[in-house]
PDB file of C-alpha atoms in Angstrom:
ATOM      1  CA  MET G1247     107.589  93.475  97.922  1.00 91.00           C
ATOM      2  CA  GLY G1248     109.029  91.452  94.909  1.00 97.00           C
ATOM      3  CA  ILE G1249     112.209  91.917  92.577  1.00 98.00           C
ATOM      4  CA  ILE G1250     112.363  91.696  88.849  1.00 98.00           C
ATOM      5  CA  ARG G1251     115.817  91.183  87.496  1.00 98.00           C
ATOM      6  CA  LEU G1252     117.174  91.613  83.691  1.00 98.00           C
ATOM      7  CA  ASN G1253     120.353  90.102  83.799  1.00 98.00           C
ATOM      8  CA  ASN G1254     123.275  90.378  81.200  1.00 98.00           C
ATOM      9  CA  ILE G1255     121.693  92.606  78.564  1.00 98.00           C
ATOM     10  CA  LYS G1256     124.054  92.688  75.869  1.00 98.00           C
ATOM     11  CA  VAL G1257     124.490  96.015  74.090  1.00 98.00           C
ATOM     12  CA  TYR G1258     126.923  97.632  71.655  1.00 98.00           C
ATOM     13  CA  ALA G1259     127.385 101.224  72.382  1.00 97.00           C
ATOM     14  CA  TYR G1260     129.821 104.184  72.032  1.00 96.00           C
ATOM     15  CA  HIS G1261     130.543 105.506  75.594  1.00 96.00           C
ATOM     16  CA  GLY G1262     133.833 106.785  76.793  1.00 93.00           C
ATOM     17  CA  CYS G1263     136.000 109.957  77.283  1.00 91.00           C
ATOM     18  CA  MET G1264     138.250 108.948  74.159  1.00 88.00           C
ATOM     19  CA  ARG G1265     137.244 110.202  70.845  1.00 88.00           C
ATOM     20  CA  GLU G1266     137.997 106.646  69.513  1.00 87.00           C
ATOM     21  CA  GLU G1267     135.437 105.070  71.667  1.00 87.00           C
ATOM     22  CA  GLY G1268     132.775 107.308  70.239  1.00 87.00           C
ATOM     23  CA  MET G1269     133.697 105.948  66.565  1.00 90.00           C
ATOM     24  CA  ILE G1270     134.528 102.393  67.217  1.00 93.00           C
ATOM     25  CA  GLY G1271     132.134 101.605  70.084  1.00 94.00           C
ATOM     26  CA  SER G1272     132.386  98.668  72.533  1.00 94.00           C
ATOM     27  CA  ASP G1273     130.569  95.522  74.060  1.00 97.00           C
ATOM     28  CA  TYR G1274     128.551  96.418  77.175  1.00 98.00           C
ATOM     29  CA  ARG G1275     126.709  94.413  79.634  1.00 98.00           C
ATOM     30  CA  VAL G1276     123.735  95.768  81.829  1.00 98.00           C
ATOM     31  CA  ASP G1277     122.249  94.291  84.732  1.00 98.00           C
ATOM     32  CA  LEU G1278     119.048  95.772  86.129  1.00 98.00           C
ATOM     33  CA  LYS G1279     116.963  95.065  89.314  1.00 98.00           C
ATOM     34  CA  VAL G1280     113.689  96.701  90.186  1.00 98.00           C
ATOM     35  CA  TRP G1281     111.560  96.310  93.458  1.00 98.00           C
ATOM     36  CA  ALA G1282     107.918  96.564  93.296  1.00 98.00           C
ATOM     37  CA  ASP G1283     104.980  95.273  94.987  1.00 97.00           C
ATOM     38  CA  LEU G1284     104.054  92.050  92.980  1.00 97.00           C
ATOM     39  CA  THR G1285     101.153  90.658  95.146  1.00 97.00           C
ATOM     40  CA  GLU G1286      98.433  91.644  92.739  1.00 97.00           C
ATOM     41  CA  ALA G1287     100.260  90.055  89.839  1.00 97.00           C
ATOM     42  CA  SER G1288     101.073  86.830  91.712  1.00 97.00           C
ATOM     43  CA  VAL G1289      97.117  86.554  92.017  1.00 97.00           C
ATOM     44  CA  SER G1290      95.760  87.966  88.913  1.00 97.00           C
ATOM     45  CA  ASP G1291      98.309  86.688  86.344  1.00 98.00           C
ATOM     46  CA  GLN G1292      97.891  89.971  84.415  1.00 97.00           C
ATOM     47  CA  LEU G1293     100.411  92.063  82.813  1.00 96.00           C
ATOM     48  CA  GLU G1294      99.074  95.240  83.816  1.00 95.00           C
ATOM     49  CA  ASP G1295      99.544  94.229  87.519  1.00 97.00           C
ATOM     50  CA  THR G1296     103.325  93.857  87.217  1.00 97.00           C
ATOM     51  CA  VAL G1297     106.365  95.624  85.864  1.00 98.00           C
ATOM     52  CA  ASP G1298     106.771  94.839  82.342  1.00 97.00           C
ATOM     53  CA  TYR G1299     110.305  93.660  81.718  1.00 97.00           C
ATOM     54  CA  VAL G1300     109.785  94.316  78.121  1.00 98.00           C
ATOM     55  CA  HIS G1301     109.515  98.032  79.001  1.00 98.00           C
ATOM     56  CA  LEU G1302     112.550  98.029  81.258  1.00 98.00           C
ATOM     57  CA  ASN G1303     114.714  96.282  78.297  1.00 98.00           C
ATOM     58  CA  LYS G1304     113.529  99.055  75.988  1.00 98.00           C
ATOM     59  CA  ILE G1305     114.682 101.815  78.622  1.00 98.00           C
ATOM     60  CA  VAL G1306     118.178 100.184  78.716  1.00 98.00           C
ATOM     61  CA  LYS G1307     118.500  99.932  74.858  1.00 98.00           C
ATOM     62  CA  GLU G1308     117.447 103.422  74.291  1.00 98.00           C
ATOM     63  CA  GLU G1309     119.633 104.868  77.049  1.00 98.00           C
ATOM     64  CA  MET G1310     122.599 102.953  76.048  1.00 98.00           C
ATOM     65  CA  ALA G1311     122.090 104.217  72.576  1.00 98.00           C
ATOM     66  CA  ILE G1312     122.667 107.809  73.616  1.00 98.00           C
ATOM     67  CA  ARG G1313     126.513 108.648  73.889  1.00 97.00           C
ATOM     68  CA  SER G1314     127.919 109.486  77.191  1.00 97.00           C
ATOM     69  CA  LYS G1315     131.569 110.034  78.339  1.00 96.00           C
ATOM     70  CA  LEU G1316     130.795 108.461  81.692  1.00 97.00           C
ATOM     71  CA  LEU G1317     128.948 105.176  82.531  1.00 97.00           C
ATOM     72  CA  GLU G1318     127.772 106.990  85.841  1.00 98.00           C
ATOM     73  CA  GLU G1319     125.642 109.298  83.563  1.00 98.00           C
ATOM     74  CA  VAL G1320     124.278 106.316  81.714  1.00 98.00           C
ATOM     75  CA  CYS G1321     123.323 104.562  84.960  1.00 98.00           C
ATOM     76  CA  GLN G1322     121.579 107.490  86.113  1.00 98.00           C
ATOM     77  CA  ARG G1323     119.541 107.851  83.072  1.00 98.00           C
ATOM     78  CA  ILE G1324     118.391 104.275  83.202  1.00 98.00           C
ATOM     79  CA  LEU G1325     117.388 104.598  86.877  1.00 98.00           C
ATOM     80  CA  ASN G1326     115.486 107.916  86.378  1.00 98.00           C
ATOM     81  CA  ARG G1327     113.379 106.499  83.442  1.00 98.00           C
ATOM     82  CA  ALA G1328     112.718 103.335  85.211  1.00 98.00           C
ATOM     83  CA  LEU G1329     111.326 105.272  88.303  1.00 98.00           C
ATOM     84  CA  ASP G1330     109.489 107.990  85.992  1.00 98.00           C
ATOM     85  CA  GLU G1331     107.916 105.563  83.498  1.00 98.00           C
ATOM     86  CA  LEU G1332     106.963 102.533  85.650  1.00 98.00           C
ATOM     87  CA  SER G1333     104.974 104.029  88.748  1.00 97.00           C
ATOM     88  CA  MET G1334     105.113 100.341  90.490  1.00 97.00           C
ATOM     89  CA  VAL G1335     108.910 100.475  90.761  1.00 98.00           C
ATOM     90  CA  THR G1336     109.907 101.733  94.269  1.00 98.00           C
ATOM     91  CA  LYS G1337     113.681 101.108  93.796  1.00 98.00           C
ATOM     92  CA  ALA G1338     116.002 100.332  91.025  1.00 98.00           C
ATOM     93  CA  LYS G1339     119.633  99.179  90.893  1.00 98.00           C
ATOM     94  CA  VAL G1340     121.691  99.154  87.513  1.00 98.00           C
ATOM     95  CA  GLU G1341     125.091  98.071  86.649  1.00 98.00           C
ATOM     96  CA  VAL G1342     126.784  98.920  83.392  1.00 98.00           C
ATOM     97  CA  SER G1343     129.843  97.228  82.493  1.00 98.00           C
ATOM     98  CA  LYS G1344     132.046  98.223  79.714  1.00 96.00           C
ATOM     99  CA  LEU G1345     133.819  94.651  78.279  1.00 95.00           C
ATOM    100  CA  ASN G1346     137.419  94.799  77.484  1.00 86.00           C
ATOM    101  CA  PRO G1347     137.842  98.399  78.269  1.00 86.00           C
ATOM    102  CA  PRO G1348     140.782 100.385  76.494  1.00 80.00           C
ATOM    103  CA  ILE G1349     143.017 100.684  79.598  1.00 82.00           C
ATOM    104  CA  ASN G1350     146.690  99.486  80.115  1.00 81.00           C
ATOM    105  CA  GLY G1351     146.250  96.409  81.676  1.00 83.00           C
ATOM    106  CA  ASP G1352     144.345  92.714  81.323  1.00 88.00           C
ATOM    107  CA  VAL G1353     140.981  93.703  82.579  1.00 91.00           C
ATOM    108  CA  HIS G1354     137.816  91.851  81.757  1.00 92.00           C
ATOM    109  CA  ALA G1355     135.342  94.633  82.550  1.00 94.00           C
ATOM    110  CA  VAL G1356     134.916  97.926  84.396  1.00 95.00           C
ATOM    111  CA  SER G1357     131.563  98.577  85.940  1.00 97.00           C
ATOM    112  CA  VAL G1358     129.346 101.239  87.598  1.00 98.00           C
ATOM    113  CA  GLU G1359     126.514 100.202  89.748  1.00 98.00           C
ATOM    114  CA  LEU G1360     123.975 102.979  91.107  1.00 98.00           C
ATOM    115  CA  THR G1361     120.784 102.633  92.949  1.00 98.00           C
ATOM    116  CA  LYS G1362     117.993 104.922  93.343  1.00 98.00           C
ATOM    117  CA  LYS G1363     114.689 104.914  95.367  1.00 98.00           C
ATOM    118  CA  ARG G1364     111.371 106.757  95.022  1.00 92.00           C
TER     119      ARG G1364
END
């Protein structure tokens, strides 16, 4: 079993419950971790024998572009697609962080993290 991580994917998106968040948008950080059997790829050195992290990044970018009120829904969509589209992935964990959230306080980020297995 192996792990592939995409760390600190930076995205500008329009998630949130407030109407203004849908109009103004905000900076987000996404971290994605997937588990897969990487044994064959470690021997063959062929892209088709591993999980393509370009595909994972595409999933993150596309799902972050779809407005949601809750980060929980965004996380679930990312996980669903990773498991649906990449058959080698046996487990995935995603963390979506809204940077400088519009809350009454000095908070660098709020994050939601979800994990899903096959």
